[in-house]
mmCIF file of C-alpha atoms and ligand atoms in Angstrom:
data_model
loop_
_atom_site.group_PDB
_atom_site.id
_atom_site.type_symbol
_atom_site.label_atom_id
_atom_site.label_comp_id
_atom_site.label_asym_id
_atom_site.label_seq_id
_atom_site.Cartn_x
_atom_site.Cartn_y
_atom_site.Cartn_z
ATOM 1 C CA MET A 1333 14.709 31.874 1.436
ATOM 2 C CA ASP A 1334 16.534 29.355 -0.070
ATOM 3 C CA LEU A 1335 16.728 25.550 -0.571
ATOM 4 C CA ALA A 1336 19.041 22.663 -0.165
ATOM 5 C CA ILE A 1337 18.651 18.781 -1.538
ATOM 6 C CA MET A 1338 21.668 16.373 0.170
ATOM 7 C CA GLY A 1339 21.416 13.316 -2.249
ATOM 8 C CA TYR A 1340 19.865 13.605 -6.301
ATOM 9 C CA GLY A 1341 18.821 10.372 -6.595
ATOM 10 C CA VAL A 1342 15.307 8.871 -8.082
ATOM 11 C CA VAL A 1343 13.568 10.601 -4.681
ATOM 12 C CA GLY A 1344 15.400 14.200 -4.418
ATOM 13 C CA SER A 1345 15.460 14.694 -8.410
ATOM 14 C CA GLY A 1346 12.074 14.628 -8.122
ATOM 15 C CA VAL A 1347 11.821 17.147 -5.902
ATOM 16 C CA ALA A 1348 14.114 19.165 -7.908
ATOM 17 C CA ARG A 1349 11.949 19.069 -11.104
ATOM 18 C CA LEU A 1350 8.373 19.771 -8.747
ATOM 19 C CA LEU A 1351 9.221 22.484 -7.496
ATOM 20 C CA GLU A 1352 10.451 23.216 -11.295
ATOM 21 C CA LYS A 1353 7.173 22.175 -12.572
ATOM 22 C CA ASN A 1354 4.853 23.542 -9.518
ATOM 23 C CA TYR A 1355 6.654 26.673 -8.746
ATOM 24 C CA ASP A 1356 4.554 29.794 -8.620
ATOM 25 C CA ARG A 1357 1.829 27.557 -6.896
ATOM 26 C CA ILE A 1358 4.287 26.103 -4.319
ATOM 27 C CA VAL A 1359 5.756 29.288 -3.896
ATOM 28 C CA ALA A 1360 2.681 30.737 -3.589
ATOM 29 C CA ASN A 1361 1.430 28.284 -0.644
ATOM 30 C CA SER A 1362 4.888 29.261 1.427
ATOM 31 C CA THR A 1363 3.540 32.298 1.206
ATOM 32 C CA GLN A 1364 7.755 32.983 1.221
ATOM 33 C CA PRO A 1365 8.316 35.681 -1.844
ATOM 34 C CA SER A 1366 10.390 32.909 -3.377
ATOM 35 C CA LEU A 1367 12.003 29.402 -3.019
ATOM 36 C CA ARG A 1368 15.102 29.340 -4.874
ATOM 37 C CA LEU A 1369 17.504 25.948 -4.807
ATOM 38 C CA ARG A 1370 21.115 26.449 -3.743
ATOM 39 C CA TYR A 1371 22.799 23.364 -3.702
ATOM 40 C CA ILE A 1372 22.559 19.993 -4.912
ATOM 41 C CA LEU A 1373 25.269 17.461 -2.720
ATOM 42 C CA ASP A 1374 25.703 14.475 -4.042
ATOM 43 C CA LEU A 1375 29.347 12.455 -4.469
ATOM 44 C CA ARG A 1376 28.005 11.811 -8.813
ATOM 45 C CA THR A 1377 27.876 14.830 -11.048
ATOM 46 C CA PHE A 1378 25.503 15.597 -13.611
ATOM 47 C CA PRO A 1379 25.834 15.894 -16.613
ATOM 48 C CA GLY A 1380 23.690 17.902 -18.342
ATOM 49 C CA ASP A 1381 21.438 18.215 -15.318
ATOM 50 C CA PRO A 1382 20.118 21.092 -16.151
ATOM 51 C CA ASN A 1383 20.815 21.446 -12.462
ATOM 52 C CA GLU A 1384 24.668 20.301 -13.005
ATOM 53 C CA ALA A 1385 25.994 23.719 -11.756
ATOM 54 C CA LEU A 1386 24.158 23.763 -8.004
ATOM 55 C CA VAL A 1387 25.704 20.451 -7.032
ATOM 56 C CA THR A 1388 28.768 19.783 -4.944
ATOM 57 C CA LYS A 1389 30.560 17.234 -3.109
ATOM 58 C CA ASP A 1390 31.093 19.272 0.466
ATOM 59 C CA PHE A 1391 28.632 19.036 2.578
ATOM 60 C CA ARG A 1392 29.717 22.202 4.939
ATOM 61 C CA ARG A 1393 29.146 24.562 1.630
ATOM 62 C CA ILE A 1394 25.557 23.703 3.014
ATOM 63 C CA ALA A 1395 25.387 23.869 6.636
ATOM 64 C CA GLU A 1396 27.988 27.357 6.725
ATOM 65 C CA ASP A 1397 25.326 29.045 4.259
ATOM 66 C CA PRO A 1398 23.488 31.139 6.814
ATOM 67 C CA GLU A 1399 20.249 31.894 3.159
ATOM 68 C CA VAL A 1400 19.984 28.158 2.878
ATOM 69 C CA GLY A 1401 16.327 28.095 6.025
ATOM 70 C CA ILE A 1402 15.379 24.477 4.577
ATOM 71 C CA VAL A 1403 17.117 21.555 3.469
ATOM 72 C CA VAL A 1404 15.641 18.386 1.769
ATOM 73 C CA GLU A 1405 17.270 15.240 2.898
ATOM 74 C CA THR A 1406 16.305 12.217 0.394
ATOM 75 C CA MET A 1407 20.043 10.704 0.534
ATOM 76 C CA GLY A 1408 18.991 7.376 2.348
ATOM 77 C CA GLY A 1409 20.849 5.152 4.495
ATOM 78 C CA LEU A 1410 22.210 6.186 8.653
ATOM 79 C CA HIS A 1411 25.479 7.555 8.204
ATOM 80 C CA PRO A 1412 26.406 10.604 6.817
ATOM 81 C CA ALA A 1413 22.601 11.215 6.630
ATOM 82 C CA TYR A 1414 22.076 11.811 10.728
ATOM 83 C CA GLU A 1415 25.895 13.421 11.600
ATOM 84 C CA PHE A 1416 24.525 15.866 8.040
ATOM 85 C CA VAL A 1417 20.598 16.470 9.059
ATOM 86 C CA LEU A 1418 22.365 16.437 13.168
ATOM 87 C CA GLN A 1419 24.353 20.019 12.005
ATOM 88 C CA CYS A 1420 21.340 21.151 9.597
ATOM 89 C CA LEU A 1421 19.461 21.063 12.284
ATOM 90 C CA GLU A 1422 21.766 23.084 15.130
ATOM 91 C CA ALA A 1423 22.764 24.959 13.022
ATOM 92 C CA GLY A 1424 19.384 26.775 12.441
ATOM 93 C CA LYS A 1425 18.179 24.851 9.529
ATOM 94 C CA SER A 1426 14.179 22.834 9.144
ATOM 95 C CA VAL A 1427 15.403 20.079 7.339
ATOM 96 C CA VAL A 1428 12.625 17.571 5.139
ATOM 97 C CA SER A 1429 13.322 13.560 5.405
ATOM 98 C CA SER A 1430 12.016 11.252 2.702
ATOM 99 C CA ASN A 1431 15.235 8.619 4.834
ATOM 100 C CA LYS A 1432 12.269 5.813 6.545
ATOM 101 C CA GLU A 1433 15.774 4.486 8.994
ATOM 102 C CA LEU A 1434 17.054 7.768 9.743
ATOM 103 C CA VAL A 1435 13.223 8.459 11.292
ATOM 104 C CA ALA A 1436 12.705 5.048 12.577
ATOM 105 C CA GLU A 1437 16.531 5.138 14.074
ATOM 106 C CA LYS A 1438 16.807 8.874 14.670
ATOM 107 C CA GLY A 1439 13.248 10.745 14.910
ATOM 108 C CA CYS A 1440 13.247 10.626 18.918
ATOM 109 C CA ASP A 1441 16.551 12.647 18.981
ATOM 110 C CA LEU A 1442 15.678 14.679 15.394
ATOM 111 C CA LEU A 1443 12.416 15.855 16.591
ATOM 112 C CA ARG A 1444 14.244 16.719 19.960
ATOM 113 C CA ALA A 1445 16.858 18.699 18.679
ATOM 114 C CA ALA A 1446 14.838 20.946 16.473
ATOM 115 C CA GLU A 1447 13.066 21.686 19.208
ATOM 116 C CA LYS A 1448 15.783 22.793 21.223
ATOM 117 C CA HIS A 1449 16.917 24.616 17.945
ATOM 118 C CA ASN A 1450 13.484 26.225 16.981
ATOM 119 C CA VAL A 1451 13.278 25.072 14.013
ATOM 120 C CA ASN A 1452 11.440 22.668 12.135
ATOM 121 C CA PHE A 1453 12.181 17.570 11.307
ATOM 122 C CA LEU A 1454 9.301 16.506 9.528
ATOM 123 C CA PHE A 1455 9.159 12.846 7.299
ATOM 124 C CA GLU A 1456 6.105 13.124 5.505
ATOM 125 C CA ALA A 1457 7.496 11.100 3.177
ATOM 126 C CA SER A 1458 8.801 8.777 5.426
ATOM 127 C CA VAL A 1459 6.236 6.684 5.813
ATOM 128 C CA GLY A 1460 4.004 5.536 2.143
ATOM 129 C CA GLY A 1461 5.165 7.871 -0.274
ATOM 130 C CA GLY A 1462 2.131 10.818 -1.379
ATOM 131 C CA ILE A 1463 0.709 9.442 0.886
ATOM 132 C CA PRO A 1464 -0.341 11.775 3.880
ATOM 133 C CA ILE A 1465 -0.571 9.704 6.777
ATOM 134 C CA ILE A 1466 1.913 11.652 8.459
ATOM 135 C CA ARG A 1467 0.060 15.298 8.728
ATOM 136 C CA PRO A 1468 -3.230 12.757 9.284
ATOM 137 C CA MET A 1469 -2.228 11.148 12.172
ATOM 138 C CA SER A 1470 -0.193 13.952 14.565
ATOM 139 C CA GLN A 1471 -3.256 16.958 13.858
ATOM 140 C CA CYS A 1472 -6.584 16.289 12.352
ATOM 141 C CA LEU A 1473 -6.346 11.922 14.379
ATOM 142 C CA ALA A 1474 -4.987 13.766 17.018
ATOM 143 C CA ALA A 1475 -8.080 13.351 19.586
ATOM 144 C CA ASN A 1476 -8.661 9.857 19.419
ATOM 145 C CA GLU A 1477 -6.910 7.599 21.370
ATOM 146 C CA ILE A 1478 -5.071 4.879 18.358
ATOM 147 C CA THR A 1479 -5.645 1.543 18.728
ATOM 148 C CA GLU A 1480 -4.108 -0.144 16.272
ATOM 149 C CA VAL A 1481 -2.495 0.900 13.053
ATOM 150 C CA ALA A 1482 -1.184 -1.957 10.427
ATOM 151 C CA GLY A 1483 -1.177 -2.445 6.437
ATOM 152 C CA ILE A 1484 0.068 -2.780 3.799
ATOM 153 C CA LEU A 1485 4.112 -0.337 3.647
ATOM 154 C CA ASN A 1486 5.807 -1.531 0.413
ATOM 155 C CA GLY A 1487 5.346 -0.569 -2.747
ATOM 156 C CA THR A 1488 7.662 -2.316 -4.345
ATOM 157 C CA THR A 1489 6.612 -5.488 -2.201
ATOM 158 C CA ASN A 1490 3.373 -5.692 -3.297
ATOM 159 C CA PHE A 1491 4.012 -4.497 -7.265
ATOM 160 C CA ILE A 1492 6.086 -7.750 -7.193
ATOM 161 C CA LEU A 1493 3.359 -9.865 -5.179
ATOM 162 C CA THR A 1494 0.673 -8.401 -7.462
ATOM 163 C CA LYS A 1495 2.904 -9.350 -10.753
ATOM 164 C CA MET A 1496 3.582 -12.646 -9.597
ATOM 165 C CA ILE A 1497 0.101 -14.105 -8.190
ATOM 166 C CA GLY A 1498 -1.513 -12.036 -10.982
ATOM 167 C CA ASP A 1499 0.266 -12.137 -13.341
ATOM 168 C CA GLY A 1500 2.902 -15.137 -12.891
ATOM 169 C CA MET A 1501 5.114 -13.287 -13.839
ATOM 170 C CA ARG A 1502 8.960 -14.466 -12.222
ATOM 171 C CA PHE A 1503 10.707 -13.006 -8.781
ATOM 172 C CA ALA A 1504 13.269 -11.833 -10.515
ATOM 173 C CA ASP A 1505 11.589 -10.051 -13.631
ATOM 174 C CA ALA A 1506 9.030 -8.841 -11.147
ATOM 175 C CA LEU A 1507 12.011 -6.779 -8.904
ATOM 176 C CA ARG A 1508 13.599 -6.076 -12.332
ATOM 177 C CA LEU A 1509 10.231 -4.164 -13.088
ATOM 178 C CA ALA A 1510 10.241 -1.630 -9.803
ATOM 179 C CA GLN A 1511 13.656 -1.266 -9.489
ATOM 180 C CA GLU A 1512 12.789 0.740 -13.071
ATOM 181 C CA ASN A 1513 10.138 2.020 -12.255
ATOM 182 C CA GLY A 1514 11.663 3.905 -9.548
ATOM 183 C CA TYR A 1515 10.150 1.845 -6.001
ATOM 184 C CA ALA A 1516 12.765 -0.363 -4.607
ATOM 185 C CA GLU A 1517 14.712 0.464 -2.514
ATOM 186 C CA LYS A 1518 19.063 1.629 -3.894
ATOM 187 C CA ASP A 1519 19.377 -1.796 -2.247
ATOM 188 C CA PRO A 1520 16.032 -3.920 -2.520
ATOM 189 C CA THR A 1521 16.482 -6.362 0.468
ATOM 190 C CA ALA A 1522 15.524 -4.072 2.719
ATOM 191 C CA ASP A 1523 12.309 -3.782 0.562
ATOM 192 C CA ILE A 1524 12.026 -8.014 -0.062
ATOM 193 C CA GLU A 1525 13.319 -9.239 3.180
ATOM 194 C CA GLY A 1526 10.882 -6.634 4.941
ATOM 195 C CA HIS A 1527 12.970 -3.751 6.416
ATOM 196 C CA ASP A 1528 11.270 -0.987 4.960
ATOM 197 C CA ALA A 1529 7.739 -1.998 6.116
ATOM 198 C CA CYS A 1530 9.883 -2.455 9.784
ATOM 199 C CA ARG A 1531 10.583 0.939 9.762
ATOM 200 C CA LYS A 1532 7.229 2.482 8.374
ATOM 201 C CA ILE A 1533 5.877 1.281 11.624
ATOM 202 C CA CYS A 1534 8.065 2.135 13.456
ATOM 203 C CA ILE A 1535 7.477 5.537 12.218
ATOM 204 C CA LEU A 1536 3.610 4.667 12.705
ATOM 205 C CA ALA A 1537 3.629 2.930 15.716
ATOM 206 C CA ALA A 1538 5.810 6.180 17.701
ATOM 207 C CA LEU A 1539 2.959 8.514 15.662
ATOM 208 C CA ALA A 1540 0.423 6.486 17.538
ATOM 209 C CA PHE A 1541 1.116 5.602 20.750
ATOM 210 C CA GLY A 1542 3.878 8.408 21.134
ATOM 211 C CA ARG A 1543 7.079 6.420 22.281
ATOM 212 C CA HIS A 1544 9.476 5.119 19.918
ATOM 213 C CA VAL A 1545 9.839 2.056 18.467
ATOM 214 C CA TYR A 1546 13.692 1.176 17.285
ATOM 215 C CA PRO A 1547 13.066 -1.333 14.145
ATOM 216 C CA ALA A 1548 15.590 -3.924 16.117
ATOM 217 C CA GLN A 1549 12.443 -4.243 18.203
ATOM 218 C CA VAL A 1550 10.188 -5.430 15.165
ATOM 219 C CA ARG A 1551 9.607 -9.043 14.075
ATOM 220 C CA THR A 1552 10.599 -8.925 10.418
ATOM 221 C CA GLU A 1553 9.615 -11.112 8.313
ATOM 222 C CA GLY A 1554 9.891 -10.927 3.615
ATOM 223 C CA ILE A 1555 7.803 -12.153 1.329
ATOM 224 C CA THR A 1556 11.428 -14.180 0.222
ATOM 225 C CA ARG A 1557 10.156 -17.384 1.710
ATOM 226 C CA LEU A 1558 6.174 -17.534 -0.067
ATOM 227 C CA THR A 1559 5.608 -19.964 -2.576
ATOM 228 C CA PRO A 1560 3.005 -20.051 -5.638
ATOM 229 C CA GLU A 1561 1.677 -23.287 -3.389
ATOM 230 C CA ASP A 1562 0.855 -20.888 -0.844
ATOM 231 C CA ALA A 1563 -0.354 -18.157 -2.952
ATOM 232 C CA ALA A 1564 -2.866 -21.070 -4.054
ATOM 233 C CA TYR A 1565 -3.606 -21.895 -1.187
ATOM 234 C CA ALA A 1566 -4.947 -19.103 0.508
ATOM 235 C CA ASP A 1567 -6.907 -18.339 -2.983
ATOM 236 C CA THR A 1568 -8.366 -21.611 -2.981
ATOM 237 C CA ALA A 1569 -9.070 -20.318 0.943
ATOM 238 C CA GLY A 1570 -11.123 -17.486 -0.348
ATOM 239 C CA TYR A 1571 -7.436 -14.987 0.925
ATOM 240 C CA ALA A 1572 -4.744 -13.123 -1.356
ATOM 241 C CA ILE A 1573 -1.487 -12.953 0.622
ATOM 242 C CA LYS A 1574 -0.597 -9.778 1.254
ATOM 243 C CA LEU A 1575 3.128 -8.158 3.209
ATOM 244 C CA LEU A 1576 1.237 -6.617 6.042
ATOM 245 C CA GLY A 1577 3.088 -4.125 8.944
ATOM 246 C CA ARG A 1578 0.847 -3.721 12.328
ATOM 247 C CA ALA A 1579 1.053 -2.067 16.056
ATOM 248 C CA ALA A 1580 -1.743 -2.253 18.176
ATOM 249 C CA ARG A 1581 -1.546 -1.550 21.974
ATOM 250 C CA LEU A 1582 -1.945 -4.157 24.980
ATOM 251 C CA PRO A 1583 -3.825 -3.701 27.112
ATOM 252 C CA ASP A 1584 -0.482 -4.254 29.394
ATOM 253 C CA GLY A 1585 0.659 -0.586 28.359
ATOM 254 C CA ARG A 1586 2.993 -2.903 25.862
ATOM 255 C CA ILE A 1587 2.798 -3.575 22.185
ATOM 256 C CA SER A 1588 2.688 -5.921 19.434
ATOM 257 C CA ALA A 1589 4.917 -5.079 16.403
ATOM 258 C CA ARG A 1590 5.294 -7.527 13.341
ATOM 259 C CA VAL A 1591 5.955 -7.482 10.261
ATOM 260 C CA ALA A 1592 4.986 -10.808 7.768
ATOM 261 C CA PRO A 1593 3.324 -12.282 4.962
ATOM 262 C CA GLY A 1594 -0.713 -12.322 6.053
ATOM 263 C CA LEU A 1595 -4.066 -13.518 4.644
ATOM 264 C CA VAL A 1596 -6.456 -10.843 3.720
ATOM 265 C CA PRO A 1597 -10.263 -11.984 2.943
ATOM 266 C CA LYS A 1598 -10.235 -11.298 -0.579
ATOM 267 C CA GLY A 1599 -13.443 -9.047 0.373
ATOM 268 C CA SER A 1600 -11.382 -6.915 2.322
ATOM 269 C CA MET A 1601 -10.193 -3.178 1.138
ATOM 270 C CA LEU A 1602 -6.345 -4.326 1.648
ATOM 271 C CA ALA A 1603 -6.804 -7.431 -0.660
ATOM 272 C CA GLY A 1604 -7.450 -4.534 -3.050
ATOM 273 C CA VAL A 1605 -4.487 -2.776 -3.055
ATOM 274 C CA ASN A 1606 -2.130 -3.629 -6.286
ATOM 275 C CA ASP A 1607 1.373 -3.312 -7.867
ATOM 276 C CA VAL A 1608 2.293 -0.228 -6.566
ATOM 277 C CA PHE A 1609 -0.191 0.443 -4.014
ATOM 278 C CA ASN A 1610 -0.126 1.089 -0.319
ATOM 279 C CA ALA A 1611 -2.450 0.962 2.108
ATOM 280 C CA ILE A 1612 -2.614 1.588 6.475
ATOM 281 C CA LEU A 1613 -5.818 1.464 8.408
ATOM 282 C CA VAL A 1614 -5.226 3.110 11.484
ATOM 283 C CA ARG A 1615 -8.145 2.507 14.153
ATOM 284 C CA GLY A 1616 -9.323 5.663 16.839
ATOM 285 C CA ASP A 1617 -11.272 5.377 19.462
ATOM 286 C CA ALA A 1618 -13.863 8.859 17.887
ATOM 287 C CA THR A 1619 -13.454 7.649 14.699
ATOM 288 C CA GLY A 1620 -13.651 4.197 13.803
ATOM 289 C CA ASP A 1621 -10.836 3.041 11.405
ATOM 290 C CA VAL A 1622 -9.642 5.061 8.890
ATOM 291 C CA MET A 1623 -8.065 3.891 6.286
ATOM 292 C CA PHE A 1624 -5.477 5.649 2.879
ATOM 293 C CA TYR A 1625 -4.547 5.332 0.111
ATOM 294 C CA GLY A 1626 -2.436 6.038 -3.315
ATOM 295 C CA ARG A 1627 0.771 5.792 -4.802
ATOM 296 C CA GLY A 1628 3.255 4.319 -2.062
ATOM 297 C CA ALA A 1629 6.501 4.878 -4.086
ATOM 298 C CA GLY A 1630 7.958 6.606 -6.952
ATOM 299 C CA GLN A 1631 9.583 10.010 -7.699
ATOM 300 C CA TRP A 1632 6.268 12.247 -8.463
ATOM 301 C CA PRO A 1633 4.075 11.196 -5.334
ATOM 302 C CA THR A 1634 7.186 10.935 -3.020
ATOM 303 C CA ALA A 1635 8.722 13.795 -4.109
ATOM 304 C CA SER A 1636 4.934 15.686 -3.620
ATOM 305 C CA ALA A 1637 5.178 14.351 0.158
ATOM 306 C CA VAL A 1638 8.383 16.666 0.305
ATOM 307 C CA VAL A 1639 8.057 19.798 -1.384
ATOM 308 C CA ALA A 1640 4.292 19.326 0.769
ATOM 309 C CA ASP A 1641 6.822 20.024 3.885
ATOM 310 C CA VAL A 1642 8.513 22.177 2.285
ATOM 311 C CA ILE A 1643 6.010 24.246 2.078
ATOM 312 C CA ASP A 1644 5.011 23.964 5.805
ATOM 313 C CA CYS A 1645 8.824 24.737 7.036
ATOM 314 C CA ALA A 1646 8.892 28.078 4.896
ATOM 315 C CA LYS A 1647 5.235 28.707 6.115
ATOM 316 C CA HIS A 1648 6.089 28.505 9.879
ATOM 317 C CA MET A 1649 9.900 29.599 9.841
ATOM 318 C CA GLU A 1650 8.822 31.987 13.159
ATOM 319 C CA LYS A 1651 6.156 28.993 14.282
ATOM 320 C CA LYS A 1652 7.396 25.579 15.480
ATOM 321 C CA LYS A 1653 5.762 22.695 14.515
ATOM 322 C CA LEU A 1654 5.686 20.348 17.669
ATOM 323 C CA LEU A 1655 5.706 17.577 16.790
ATOM 324 C CA GLY A 1656 7.535 14.437 19.191
ATOM 325 C CA TRP A 1657 6.964 10.920 21.315
ATOM 326 C CA GLU A 1658 9.489 9.794 24.088
ATOM 327 C CA PRO A 1659 12.277 7.769 23.921
ATOM 328 C CA GLY A 1660 12.354 3.751 23.128
ATOM 329 C CA ASP A 1661 12.023 1.128 25.556
ATOM 330 C CA GLU A 1662 13.370 -2.704 25.492
ATOM 331 C CA ARG A 1663 10.155 -3.878 27.807
ATOM 332 C CA TYR A 1664 8.049 -2.134 24.791
ATOM 333 C CA VAL A 1665 7.586 -3.733 22.192
ATOM 334 C CA ALA A 1666 5.651 -7.384 23.492
ATOM 335 C CA PRO A 1667 6.518 -10.668 21.471
ATOM 336 C CA PRO A 1668 4.551 -11.555 18.571
ATOM 337 C CA GLU A 1669 4.004 -15.170 19.706
ATOM 338 C CA GLU A 1670 1.931 -14.113 22.284
ATOM 339 C CA ASP A 1671 -0.268 -12.898 19.957
ATOM 340 C CA PRO A 1672 -3.721 -14.867 18.901
ATOM 341 C CA ALA A 1673 -4.107 -15.431 15.777
ATOM 342 C CA ARG A 1674 -5.816 -17.944 13.207
ATOM 343 C CA TYR A 1675 -2.242 -19.378 11.094
ATOM 344 C CA TYR A 1676 -2.428 -21.218 7.634
ATOM 345 C CA VAL A 1677 0.294 -23.742 7.773
ATOM 346 C CA ARG A 1678 1.675 -25.961 4.943
ATOM 347 C CA PHE A 1679 3.751 -28.926 5.822
ATOM 348 C CA ALA A 1680 6.479 -31.393 2.659
ATOM 349 C CA GLY A 1681 7.324 -34.951 3.219
ATOM 350 C CA VAL A 1682 3.726 -35.735 5.229
ATOM 351 C CA THR A 1683 2.660 -39.354 6.119
ATOM 352 C CA GLN A 1684 -0.026 -40.858 7.086
ATOM 353 C CA ALA A 1685 0.677 -40.408 10.256
ATOM 354 C CA HIS A 1686 1.336 -36.986 10.593
ATOM 355 C CA ARG A 1687 -1.469 -36.140 8.729
ATOM 356 C CA LEU A 1688 -3.566 -37.996 11.360
ATOM 357 C CA ALA A 1689 -0.740 -36.460 14.229
ATOM 358 C CA LEU A 1690 -1.629 -33.013 12.779
ATOM 359 C CA LEU A 1691 -5.247 -32.967 12.853
ATOM 360 C CA GLN A 1692 -6.033 -34.836 16.018
ATOM 361 C CA ALA A 1693 -3.184 -31.415 17.079
ATOM 362 C CA PHE A 1694 -5.604 -29.142 15.245
ATOM 363 C CA PRO A 1695 -9.359 -29.690 16.182
ATOM 364 C CA GLY A 1696 -11.748 -27.523 13.478
ATOM 365 C CA ALA A 1697 -8.461 -26.902 11.251
ATOM 366 C CA GLU A 1698 -10.020 -26.752 7.932
ATOM 367 C CA THR A 1699 -7.791 -28.658 4.717
ATOM 368 C CA LEU A 1700 -6.816 -26.472 2.343
ATOM 369 C CA ARG A 1701 -6.884 -28.443 -0.999
ATOM 370 C CA ARG A 1702 -4.894 -26.792 -4.516
ATOM 371 C CA GLU A 1703 -4.253 -28.336 -8.072
ATOM 372 C CA GLY A 1704 -1.154 -30.173 -9.203
ATOM 373 C CA ALA A 1705 -1.222 -30.839 -5.000
ATOM 374 C CA GLY A 1706 1.776 -33.775 -4.476
ATOM 375 C CA PRO A 1707 0.490 -36.786 -2.136
ATOM 376 C CA ASP A 1708 2.716 -36.030 0.921
ATOM 377 C CA GLU A 1709 1.988 -32.207 1.313
ATOM 378 C CA LEU A 1710 -1.325 -30.550 3.491
ATOM 379 C CA ALA A 1711 -2.465 -27.194 4.179
ATOM 380 C CA LEU A 1712 -4.417 -26.362 7.250
ATOM 381 C CA LEU A 1713 -5.759 -23.585 7.984
ATOM 382 C CA LEU A 1714 -5.810 -23.043 11.869
ATOM 383 C CA ARG A 1715 -8.320 -21.465 14.798
ATOM 384 C CA THR A 1716 -7.062 -18.725 16.455
ATOM 385 C CA GLU A 1717 -3.768 -19.610 18.743
ATOM 386 C CA THR A 1718 -0.780 -18.068 19.843
ATOM 387 C CA GLU A 1719 1.971 -18.889 17.427
ATOM 388 C CA ASP A 1720 3.945 -20.361 20.615
ATOM 389 C CA GLU A 1721 0.974 -23.168 20.822
ATOM 390 C CA VAL A 1722 0.650 -23.824 17.090
ATOM 391 C CA ARG A 1723 4.974 -24.147 16.763
ATOM 392 C CA ARG A 1724 5.036 -26.081 19.995
ATOM 393 C CA ARG A 1725 2.271 -29.013 18.778
ATOM 394 C CA ILE A 1726 3.400 -29.548 14.934
ATOM 395 C CA ALA A 1727 6.934 -30.498 16.745
ATOM 396 C CA GLU A 1728 5.399 -32.992 19.497
ATOM 397 C CA THR A 1729 4.024 -34.685 15.652
ATOM 398 C CA GLY A 1730 6.729 -34.257 13.925
ATOM 399 C CA ALA A 1731 5.918 -32.560 11.012
ATOM 400 C CA GLY A 1732 8.337 -31.042 8.985
ATOM 401 C CA LEU A 1733 6.720 -27.438 8.360
ATOM 402 C CA GLU A 1734 6.906 -25.536 5.084
ATOM 403 C CA ALA A 1735 5.111 -22.128 5.992
ATOM 404 C CA LEU A 1736 2.975 -20.343 8.391
ATOM 405 C CA ILE A 1737 0.979 -17.555 8.120
ATOM 406 C CA GLY A 1738 -1.152 -15.664 10.456
ATOM 407 C CA VAL A 1739 -4.626 -14.906 8.639
ATOM 408 C CA TYR A 1740 -5.119 -10.737 8.845
ATOM 409 C CA GLN A 1741 -8.922 -10.009 10.604
ATOM 410 C CA ALA A 1742 -9.822 -6.380 10.591
HETATM 411 N N1 LIG B 553 11.189 1.204 -1.888
HETATM 412 C C1 LIG B 553 9.820 1.336 -1.249
HETATM 413 C C2 LIG B 553 8.888 1.510 -0.849
HETATM 414 C C3 LIG B 553 10.202 2.954 -0.810
HETATM 415 O O1 LIG B 553 8.659 0.533 -2.229
HETATM 416 O O2 LIG B 553 7.757 0.587 -0.438
HETATM 417 C C4 LIG B 553 9.500 4.052 -0.348
HETATM 418 O O3 LIG B 553 8.876 3.976 1.163
#
């Protein structure tokens, strides 16, 4: 069986290295007589690389070679990855992808194309790096009604938050380190603005609830507006701040989905998830809570998930693995502002009148303290309300809202 890799960056080159390193074990598990890397598609050249001779810029060589049975897509981005993957499926090749954007935007179409052409489209590496999550959700938890899936889905931002809050490192230095370690996306804006986590929660929601959720339907906020003040207030109140993705089924059949920083109680499992690690909680009606934990980014962990899919494709060349969900619907995702939660709110430029009005507007709110707080600063932990209601009452007081962060209650 011949293979091709499209995209020879951190993940693609990791796949080639892992194939070489554990070749005998991988081939034995694949039940194929051999797995030969035949082509690497990339616009760049790689002088001195052991696979230099396999590099081509011509996609047609892969699509038109009948010996290539499995294509690995590790290019990232939507175009031309979508067109290339679709053409490979149409040409009767199974495809393995690590591309979150591709699966989150086009997963439903590509799974249908795979079914139509009797091949596999697998994407274990698209969520959680080396953590097994797609296969467990679609197979091991298949008997459950899933009510919620949530967690820390981006290694880069978790690494940055750990370094900034734990070690006092500057944001730019922590980001640079994440890039040097091969965790960050090509354009790290996708990490720090939450888009990467958004794509992953879309994929998890589609698997959990059986219908496609588009990234544009999910309200997404990254970590760029977090301040050391918020981290300090959260810390003194017994919480850690994490970038969380969450999708939950509502009683009316819609789902609520969101990516945003959240306060997690220090004693909870999520609070202890640091550095590049991810953790994903899946709540099933039969299993209760199941937590998946491991390295969410990086060359070897992600290559591990890709190569496992290659093995699975190789083992299922005749009998296909059917995976799929229904197309999306614009009314399917409810606005998160309607979700009740406890909120942490911080204000600047607070006068005595603001302070009184806020405490009247939010009876039972806990006033938080931090060392070095200015006299015109106020941070509160509110009782459970919807975000709409919290914002409405704050607007009536005229106080300057600087931060609003939900408390995650698992
Ligand atoms: N940039 C992603 C992350 C890579 O940091 O989690 C893995 O999807």
